[in-house]
CSV table of C-alpha atoms in Angstrom, one decimal:
chain,number,residue,atom,x,y,z
F,494,MET,CA,46.4,118.8,67.1
F,495,SER,CA,49.3,121.2,66.6
F,496,THR,CA,51.6,122.9,68.9
F,497,ILE,CA,50.1,126.3,68.2
F,498,VAL,CA,46.5,124.9,69.2
F,499,VAL,CA,47.9,123.7,72.5
F,500,SER,CA,49.5,127.1,73.4
F,501,CYS,CA,46.2,128.9,72.7
F,502,LEU,CA,44.0,126.8,74.7
F,503,LEU,CA,45.9,126.3,77.8
F,504,ALA,CA,45.2,127.9,81.1
F,505,VAL,CA,46.2,131.3,82.5
F,506,VAL,CA,49.3,133.1,81.5
F,507,ALA,CA,51.4,133.0,84.6
F,508,ARG,CA,53.7,136.0,85.9
F,509,ALA,CA,56.8,134.2,86.3
F,510,GLN,CA,58.8,133.7,83.2
F,511,LEU,CA,62.0,131.7,82.6
F,512,VAL,CA,64.9,133.7,81.3
F,513,VAL,CA,67.7,132.3,79.2
F,514,GLU,CA,71.2,132.7,80.0
F,515,VAL,CA,73.8,131.1,77.7
F,516,VAL,CA,76.7,129.8,79.8
F,517,ASP,CA,78.8,128.0,77.0
F,518,GLY,CA,78.5,127.7,73.1
F,519,ASN,CA,80.3,125.9,70.3
F,520,GLN,CA,84.0,127.1,70.1
F,521,ASP,CA,83.5,128.0,66.5
F,522,PRO,CA,79.8,129.0,66.0
F,523,THR,CA,78.7,129.8,62.5
F,524,PRO,CA,78.2,133.6,61.9
F,525,ILE,CA,74.7,134.3,60.5
F,526,ALA,CA,72.7,137.5,60.0
F,527,VAL,CA,68.9,137.5,60.6
F,528,VAL,CA,68.0,140.8,59.1
F,529,PRO,CA,65.0,142.6,60.6
F,530,PHE,CA,61.9,141.4,58.7
F,531,ASP,CA,59.9,143.7,56.4
F,532,TRP,CA,56.3,144.3,57.6
F,533,SER,CA,53.9,145.5,55.0
F,534,GLY,CA,51.0,145.9,57.3
F,535,THR,CA,49.8,148.9,59.6
F,536,GLY,CA,50.6,149.5,63.1
F,537,VAL,CA,53.4,147.7,65.0
F,538,LEU,CA,53.9,143.9,65.2
F,539,THR,CA,53.5,142.3,68.9
F,540,GLU,CA,56.7,140.2,68.3
F,541,ASP,CA,60.1,140.8,66.8
F,542,VAL,CA,60.1,137.8,64.6
F,543,ALA,CA,63.7,138.0,63.4
F,544,ASP,CA,65.0,138.6,66.8
F,545,ILE,CA,63.3,135.4,68.2
F,546,ILE,CA,64.7,133.4,65.3
F,547,ALA,CA,68.1,134.8,65.9
F,548,SER,CA,67.9,134.0,69.8
F,549,ASP,CA,66.7,130.5,69.0
F,550,LEU,CA,69.9,129.9,66.7
F,551,ARG,CA,72.2,131.6,69.3
F,552,ARG,CA,70.8,129.3,72.1
F,553,SER,CA,71.6,126.3,70.0
F,554,GLY,CA,75.2,127.2,70.6
F,555,LEU,CA,76.1,126.4,66.9
F,556,PHE,CA,75.5,129.9,65.4
F,557,ALA,CA,76.7,133.5,66.2
F,558,PRO,CA,74.1,135.9,65.0
F,559,VAL,CA,75.4,139.2,63.7
F,560,PRO,CA,74.2,142.2,66.0
F,561,ARG,CA,71.9,144.5,64.2
F,562,ALA,CA,74.0,147.5,65.2
F,563,ASP,CA,76.9,145.7,63.1
F,564,MET,CA,74.7,145.2,60.0
F,565,LEU,CA,75.5,147.4,57.1
F,566,SER,CA,72.2,147.1,55.4
F,567,PHE,CA,68.8,145.6,55.9
F,568,PRO,CA,67.7,143.8,52.7
F,569,LYS,CA,64.3,142.4,52.6
F,570,ASP,CA,64.7,139.8,49.9
F,571,PRO,CA,67.6,138.1,48.3
F,572,GLN,CA,67.7,140.4,45.4
F,573,ALA,CA,68.7,143.3,47.8
F,574,VAL,CA,71.7,141.5,49.3
F,575,SER,CA,75.2,142.8,49.0
F,576,TYR,CA,77.4,139.7,49.2
F,577,ARG,CA,80.5,142.2,49.5
F,578,ASP,CA,79.0,144.0,52.5
F,579,TRP,CA,78.3,140.6,54.3
F,580,ARG,CA,81.6,139.1,53.5
F,581,VAL,CA,83.3,142.1,55.0
F,582,LEU,CA,81.6,141.3,58.3
F,583,GLY,CA,82.6,137.6,57.9
F,584,THR,CA,78.9,136.5,57.8
F,585,GLU,CA,78.2,133.0,56.1
F,586,TYR,CA,74.7,132.9,56.0
F,587,VAL,CA,71.8,135.6,55.8
F,588,VAL,CA,68.2,135.4,56.4
F,589,THR,CA,65.8,137.9,55.1
F,590,GLY,CA,62.1,137.9,55.6
F,591,ARG,CA,58.8,139.6,54.9
F,592,ILE,CA,55.6,139.4,56.9
F,593,GLN,CA,52.2,140.3,55.3
F,594,PRO,CA,48.7,140.7,56.7
F,595,GLN,CA,46.4,137.8,55.8
F,596,PRO,CA,42.6,137.2,56.3
F,597,GLY,CA,42.8,136.0,59.9
F,598,GLY,CA,46.5,136.1,60.3
F,599,TYR,CA,49.9,136.5,58.7
F,600,ARG,CA,52.2,135.3,56.1
F,601,LEU,CA,55.9,134.9,56.8
F,602,SER,CA,58.1,134.5,53.7
F,603,PHE,CA,61.9,134.1,54.5
F,604,ASP,CA,65.0,133.2,52.7
F,605,LEU,CA,68.3,131.6,53.5
F,606,ILE,CA,71.2,132.7,51.6
F,607,ASN,CA,74.9,131.5,51.4
F,608,ILE,CA,77.1,134.3,51.4
F,609,PHE,CA,80.4,132.8,50.2
F,610,ALA,CA,78.6,130.7,47.6
F,611,GLN,CA,76.4,133.7,46.6
F,612,GLN,CA,73.5,131.3,46.6
F,613,LYS,CA,70.0,131.1,47.8
F,614,LEU,CA,69.5,128.1,49.7
F,615,PHE,CA,65.7,128.1,50.1
F,616,SER,CA,62.6,130.4,50.2
F,617,LYS,CA,59.7,129.3,52.3
F,618,GLN,CA,56.4,130.4,53.6
F,619,ILE,CA,54.4,130.0,56.8
F,620,ASN,CA,50.9,131.2,57.6
F,621,ALA,CA,49.6,131.5,61.2
F,622,ASP,CA,46.8,133.2,63.2
F,623,PRO,CA,47.1,136.5,64.8
F,624,GLN,CA,48.3,135.2,68.3
F,625,GLN,CA,51.1,132.9,66.7
F,626,LEU,CA,53.8,135.3,65.7
F,627,ARG,CA,56.1,133.6,68.1
F,628,ASP,CA,55.0,130.2,66.8
F,629,LEU,CA,56.0,131.4,63.3
F,630,ALA,CA,59.5,132.5,64.4
F,631,HIS,CA,60.2,129.1,66.1
F,632,ARG,CA,59.0,127.3,63.1
F,633,ALA,CA,61.2,129.3,60.9
F,634,ALA,CA,64.2,128.8,63.1
F,635,ASP,CA,63.5,125.1,63.0
F,636,GLN,CA,63.7,125.1,59.2
F,637,ILE,CA,66.8,127.1,59.1
F,638,TYR,CA,68.6,124.9,61.6
F,639,GLU,CA,67.5,121.8,59.7
F,640,ALA,CA,68.9,123.3,56.6
F,641,LEU,CA,72.2,124.1,58.0
F,642,THR,CA,72.9,121.1,60.3
F,643,GLY,CA,70.9,118.2,58.8
F,644,ILE,CA,69.2,118.0,62.3
F,645,ARG,CA,65.4,118.6,62.8
F,646,GLY,CA,65.1,121.8,64.9
F,647,ALA,CA,63.3,121.6,68.2
F,648,PHE,CA,62.8,125.4,68.7
F,649,SER,CA,59.0,125.1,68.5
F,650,THR,CA,58.6,122.2,71.0
F,651,ARG,CA,57.6,122.9,74.6
F,652,MET,CA,58.2,121.9,78.1
F,653,VAL,CA,56.4,121.4,81.4
F,654,TYR,CA,58.1,121.8,84.7
F,655,VAL,CA,57.1,122.1,88.4
F,656,GLN,CA,57.4,125.4,90.2
F,657,GLU,CA,57.3,125.8,93.9
F,658,GLN,CA,56.3,129.1,95.7
F,659,ARG,CA,55.1,130.3,99.2
F,660,ARG,CA,51.6,131.6,99.3
F,661,GLY,CA,50.5,133.2,102.6
F,662,GLY,CA,53.5,131.3,104.3
F,663,GLU,CA,52.3,127.9,102.8
F,664,PRO,CA,54.1,126.1,100.0
F,665,SER,CA,52.2,126.1,96.7
F,666,TYR,CA,53.1,123.9,93.7
F,667,SER,CA,52.2,124.5,90.1
F,668,LEU,CA,52.5,122.4,86.9
F,669,MET,CA,53.7,124.9,84.3
F,670,LEU,CA,53.8,125.0,80.6
F,671,ALA,CA,56.3,127.1,78.5
F,672,ASP,CA,58.0,127.5,75.1
F,673,ILE,CA,61.2,125.8,75.1
F,674,ASP,CA,63.0,129.0,75.4
F,675,GLY,CA,61.0,129.7,78.6
F,676,ALA,CA,58.7,132.4,77.1
F,677,ARG,CA,54.9,132.3,77.4
F,678,SER,CA,54.9,130.5,80.9
F,679,ARG,CA,51.5,129.3,81.7
F,680,ARG,CA,50.0,127.6,84.8
F,681,LEU,CA,48.2,124.4,83.9
F,682,ARG,CA,47.0,123.7,87.5
F,683,ARG,CA,47.9,124.7,90.9
F,684,PHE,CA,48.4,122.3,94.0
F,685,SER,CA,48.6,122.7,97.8
F,686,GLN,CA,50.5,119.4,98.0
F,687,PRO,CA,53.5,118.3,95.9
F,688,VAL,CA,53.3,117.3,92.5
F,689,MET,CA,56.3,115.5,90.5
F,690,SER,CA,57.4,113.6,87.7
F,691,PRO,CA,55.3,115.0,84.7
F,692,VAL,CA,55.7,113.3,81.5
F,693,TRP,CA,54.3,113.9,77.9
F,694,SER,CA,52.3,111.4,75.9
F,695,PRO,CA,53.9,110.5,72.5
F,696,ASN,CA,51.3,112.7,70.7
F,697,GLY,CA,51.9,115.8,73.0
F,698,GLN,CA,48.1,115.9,73.9
F,699,GLU,CA,48.3,114.6,77.5
F,700,LEU,CA,50.4,114.4,80.6
F,701,ALA,CA,50.8,112.0,83.3
F,702,TYR,CA,52.2,113.0,86.6
F,703,VAL,CA,52.2,112.2,90.4
F,704,SER,CA,50.2,114.2,92.8
F,705,PHE,CA,49.9,114.1,96.5
F,706,GLU,CA,46.6,116.0,96.6
F,707,THR,CA,44.7,112.9,97.8
F,708,GLY,CA,46.9,112.6,100.9
F,709,ARG,CA,49.3,110.1,99.2
F,710,PRO,CA,51.0,109.7,96.1
F,711,ALA,CA,48.6,109.0,92.9
F,712,ILE,CA,49.1,109.0,89.3
F,713,PHE,CA,47.0,111.3,87.2
F,714,ARG,CA,46.4,111.5,83.5
F,715,GLU,CA,45.3,115.0,82.1
F,716,ASN,CA,44.2,116.1,78.6
F,717,LEU,CA,45.9,119.3,77.7
F,718,ARG,CA,43.2,120.4,75.4
F,719,SER,CA,40.0,119.9,77.6
F,720,GLY,CA,41.8,119.8,81.2
F,721,ARG,CA,40.1,116.7,81.8
F,722,ARG,CA,41.8,114.6,84.4
F,723,GLN,CA,41.6,110.8,85.5
F,724,GLN,CA,43.2,109.5,88.5
F,725,LEU,CA,44.8,106.1,87.4
F,726,THR,CA,46.2,104.8,90.7
F,727,ASN,CA,45.1,104.8,94.4
F,728,PHE,CA,47.0,102.1,95.8
F,729,LYS,CA,48.8,102.2,99.3
F,730,GLY,CA,52.3,103.0,99.3
F,731,LEU,CA,54.2,104.1,96.3
F,732,ASN,CA,52.5,105.2,93.2
F,733,SER,CA,55.3,106.9,91.1
F,734,SER,CA,57.5,107.5,87.8
F,735,PRO,CA,55.0,107.0,85.1
F,736,SER,CA,56.2,106.7,81.5
F,737,TRP,CA,54.2,106.6,78.5
F,738,SER,CA,54.9,103.7,75.9
F,739,PRO,CA,56.1,105.0,72.4
F,740,ASP,CA,52.4,104.1,70.9
F,741,GLY,CA,50.8,105.8,73.8
F,742,SER,CA,48.7,102.8,74.7
F,743,LYS,CA,50.4,102.0,78.1
F,744,LEU,CA,52.1,103.6,81.1
F,745,ALA,CA,54.8,102.1,83.0
F,746,MET,CA,55.0,103.0,86.7
F,747,VAL,CA,56.3,102.0,90.0
F,748,LEU,CA,53.8,100.5,92.6
F,749,SER,CA,54.6,99.1,96.0
F,750,LYS,CA,51.0,97.6,96.5
F,751,ASP,CA,52.3,94.1,96.8
F,752,GLY,CA,55.0,95.2,99.5
F,753,ASN,CA,58.0,96.0,97.6
F,754,PRO,CA,58.6,98.7,94.9
F,755,GLU,CA,58.1,97.2,91.5
F,756,ILE,CA,57.6,97.9,87.8
F,757,TYR,CA,54.1,97.6,86.5
F,758,VAL,CA,52.5,98.5,83.1
F,759,LEU,CA,48.8,99.7,82.9
F,760,ASP,CA,47.0,99.2,79.8
F,761,LEU,CA,45.1,102.4,79.5
F,762,ALA,CA,42.3,101.1,77.3
F,763,SER,CA,41.5,98.0,79.6
F,764,GLY,CA,42.8,99.4,83.0
F,765,LYS,CA,44.7,96.2,83.5
F,766,PHE,CA,48.0,96.3,85.5
F,767,THR,CA,50.6,93.8,84.7
F,768,ARG,CA,53.7,93.3,87.0
F,769,MET,CA,56.9,93.3,85.1
F,770,THR,CA,59.7,92.8,87.7
F,771,ARG,CA,59.9,90.4,90.8
F,772,HIS,CA,62.9,91.0,93.0
F,773,PHE,CA,63.3,91.9,96.6
F,774,ALA,CA,65.4,95.0,95.7
F,775,ILE,CA,64.0,98.4,94.8
F,776,ASP,CA,63.0,98.5,91.1
F,777,THR,CA,62.1,102.1,90.1
F,778,GLU,CA,62.2,105.0,87.4
F,779,PRO,CA,61.0,103.0,84.3
F,780,ASN,CA,61.4,104.4,80.9
F,781,TRP,CA,60.6,102.7,77.5
F,782,MET,CA,63.1,102.1,74.8
F,783,PRO,CA,62.0,103.8,71.5
F,784,ASP,CA,61.0,100.6,69.9
F,785,GLY,CA,58.6,99.7,72.7
F,786,LYS,CA,60.0,96.3,73.2
F,787,SER,CA,61.9,96.9,76.5
F,788,LEU,CA,62.0,98.9,79.7
F,789,ILE,CA,65.1,100.6,81.2
F,790,PHE,CA,64.9,101.2,85.1
F,791,THR,CA,66.8,101.8,88.2
F,792,SER,CA,67.6,99.0,90.7
F,793,ASP,CA,69.6,98.5,93.6
F,794,ARG,CA,69.6,94.7,93.1
F,795,GLY,CA,73.4,94.8,92.5
F,796,GLY,CA,73.9,96.6,96.0
F,797,LYS,CA,73.9,100.2,94.6
F,798,PRO,CA,71.4,102.0,92.2
F,799,GLN,CA,72.4,100.9,88.6
F,800,ILE,CA,70.5,100.8,85.4
F,801,TYR,CA,69.0,97.6,83.9
F,802,GLN,CA,67.0,96.8,80.8
F,803,LEU,CA,64.0,94.4,80.8
F,804,THR,CA,63.0,92.8,77.6
F,805,LEU,CA,59.2,92.6,77.7
F,806,ALA,CA,58.8,89.7,75.5
F,807,THR,CA,61.1,87.4,77.6
F,808,GLY,CA,61.5,89.0,81.0
F,809,GLN,CA,65.1,88.9,80.7
F,810,VAL,CA,66.8,91.6,82.8
F,811,ASP,CA,70.3,92.9,81.9
F,812,ARG,CA,72.4,95.4,83.5
F,813,LEU,CA,73.5,98.4,81.4
F,814,THR,CA,75.8,100.5,83.7
F,815,PHE,CA,78.8,99.4,85.4
F,816,ASP,CA,80.9,102.8,85.4
F,817,GLY,CA,80.3,104.8,88.6
F,818,ASP,CA,78.8,103.7,92.0
F,819,TYR,CA,75.4,105.2,91.2
F,820,ASN,CA,73.4,105.5,88.2
F,821,ALA,CA,69.7,106.6,88.1
F,822,ARG,CA,66.9,108.5,86.4
F,823,PRO,CA,67.5,106.8,83.1
F,824,ARG,CA,66.3,108.3,79.7
F,825,VAL,CA,67.1,107.3,76.2
F,826,SER,CA,67.8,109.5,73.2
F,827,PRO,CA,65.3,109.0,70.3
F,828,ASP,CA,67.5,106.9,68.2
F,829,GLY,CA,67.8,104.4,71.1
F,830,LYS,CA,71.6,104.6,71.0
F,831,THR,CA,72.3,107.1,74.0
F,832,LEU,CA,71.6,106.4,77.6
F,833,VAL,CA,71.2,109.6,79.7
F,834,MET,CA,71.3,109.4,83.4
F,835,VAL,CA,72.4,110.9,86.8
F,836,HIS,CA,75.7,109.6,87.4
F,837,ARG,CA,78.0,109.5,90.4
F,838,ASN,CA,81.7,108.8,90.3
F,839,ARG,CA,83.9,109.5,93.3
F,840,GLY,CA,81.1,111.2,95.3
F,841,VAL,CA,80.2,113.7,92.6
F,842,PHE,CA,76.9,113.7,91.0
F,843,THR,CA,76.6,114.8,87.4
F,844,ILE,CA,74.2,114.5,84.4
F,845,ALA,CA,76.0,111.9,82.0
F,846,THR,CA,75.5,109.9,78.8
F,847,MET,CA,76.5,106.4,78.0
F,848,ASP,CA,76.8,104.8,74.4
F,849,ILE,CA,74.7,101.8,74.9
F,850,SER,CA,76.8,99.7,72.6
F,851,SER,CA,80.3,100.6,73.9
F,852,GLY,CA,79.4,101.3,77.5
F,853,VAL,CA,81.6,104.6,77.4
F,854,VAL,CA,80.3,107.4,79.9
F,855,ARG,CA,80.6,111.0,79.3
F,856,ALA,CA,79.8,113.7,82.0
F,857,LEU,CA,77.7,116.6,80.6
F,858,THR,CA,77.5,118.8,83.5
F,859,GLU,CA,79.9,119.8,86.3
F,860,THR,CA,77.8,120.5,89.5
F,861,THR,CA,76.8,118.1,92.1
F,862,LEU,CA,73.1,119.2,92.3
F,863,ASP,CA,72.0,118.3,88.8
F,864,GLU,CA,69.0,115.9,88.4
F,865,SER,CA,65.8,114.9,86.3
F,866,PRO,CA,67.4,114.8,82.8
F,867,SER,CA,64.7,115.2,79.8
F,868,VAL,CA,66.0,114.6,76.2
F,869,ALA,CA,64.9,116.8,73.2
F,870,PRO,CA,63.0,115.0,70.6
F,871,ASN,CA,65.9,115.5,68.2
F,872,GLY,CA,68.3,114.1,70.5
F,873,ALA,CA,70.6,117.1,70.3
F,874,MET,CA,70.2,118.7,73.9
F,875,LEU,CA,68.6,117.8,77.1
F,876,MET,CA,67.1,119.8,80.0
F,877,TYR,CA,67.6,119.2,83.6
F,878,SER,CA,67.1,120.7,87.0
F,879,THR,CA,69.8,122.2,89.4
F,880,LYS,CA,70.4,124.7,91.9
F,881,ARG,CA,72.1,128.0,91.8
F,882,GLY,CA,72.8,129.1,95.5
F,883,ASP,CA,69.6,127.8,97.4
F,884,LYS,CA,67.2,128.4,94.3
F,885,GLY,CA,66.0,125.8,91.8
F,886,ILE,CA,66.6,126.3,88.2
F,887,LEU,CA,66.4,124.6,84.8
F,888,ALA,CA,69.3,124.3,82.6
F,889,ALA,CA,70.1,122.7,79.3
F,890,VAL,CA,73.2,121.0,77.7
F,891,SER,CA,73.9,119.5,74.5
F,892,LEU,CA,74.7,115.9,74.2
F,893,ASP,CA,78.1,116.5,73.1
F,894,ALA,CA,78.4,118.9,76.1
F,895,GLY,CA,79.6,121.8,74.0
F,896,VAL,CA,76.5,123.9,74.6
F,897,LYS,CA,75.0,125.0,77.9
F,898,TYR,CA,72.4,127.5,79.0
F,899,ASN,CA,70.4,128.3,82.4
F,900,LEU,CA,66.8,128.9,82.6
F,901,PRO,CA,66.3,130.4,86.1
F,902,SER,CA,62.7,131.7,87.1
F,903,GLN,CA,61.9,135.1,88.2
F,904,GLN,CA,59.7,133.6,91.1
F,905,GLY,CA,60.0,130.5,93.0
F,906,ASN,CA,61.9,127.4,92.5
F,907,VAL,CA,61.6,125.2,89.5
F,908,ARG,CA,62.4,121.8,88.9
F,909,GLU,CA,61.6,118.4,87.0
F,910,PRO,CA,61.5,119.6,83.4
F,911,ALA,CA,59.8,117.4,80.7
F,912,TRP,CA,60.7,118.3,77.2
F,913,SER,CA,57.9,117.7,74.8
F,914,PRO,CA,57.7,115.4,71.6
F,915,TYR,CA,57.2,117.0,68.3
F,916,ILE,CA,53.4,118.0,68.0
F,917,GLU,CA,52.2,118.1,64.4
């Protein structure tokens, strides 16, 4: 199922939108001009496709789109590009495009041009339904980004997050879905009791999360297309921290049904629970390594919370983190080389990365209130939750710490973001 199908089928559009605020970008971003696209149909398009592409590229921190007010011309194809004019502006790349009406939708044709080499790098076409102009723009930005960086773009991915508001004086909790730029925020489900720890299935068709709607924490599985839900756990004590296996067949989680928080794995087909850890300490927050052969998790078995790795075939447990007196909420980059975590050193909490092979730790954020990191499927950036004043907001940072932006909500507090996988 495509990303576009998911966006069209899900729930009611919510009023609250997330607004992008770029905080910091690359020190030497590449100048690029995304010229307003030519529209050959009648009426006015509902979305400014070129502006969405430019905003995506700007948000990556690697590009500095040329303001339209500074453009000397608006060529609609490569043949109309004046290389001299763009060189005067210091522009390295120009994107031209055309949108044509098609039976049942639109066709977007766009070109990427290297100004200094006076060379067209590519011309591409994308078709979409009438409601998918914004998706067209994100997909075009993905292809431009990949052509210029060698890294697959992630602008057409999604995120889910938790929003908390007050309704009639009582707290209300919503599981929200949005484009990764915060646009088209949609409420998937509203709860009167807390909901937390949303995670995507590897194919992007389902979520797992923890809800307190039954009076105690329980793990639910929900299909995004149909809205069908299944309660997976109903044990006394903790039922928390669900994590999908890379093949989508299992869920790791934390249960205290035997008296102590331990890591379990649930086989979704058979419904069988297998206990994976046996230790008097608290073992929590499991996450799968990309190859599916091991789990990383947080444990205080060494006296303070640190991150460990459990090899499933042998049951061997190895400690991964030693720098800092607190490391928790582990996530792993898609290539399996970088550990992302909440890290404390000298009393200061930050989001940090650790190179798994060398053990070198690098702080990515600067405030003491950052938590819940979630890594993009291309490994270039991560989303996390933080606070500004007394309000919960979402924020993003590149794994090299060079790019940062905030996503505050216009209504309520937002937290616990989960970045979607690629959805083909």
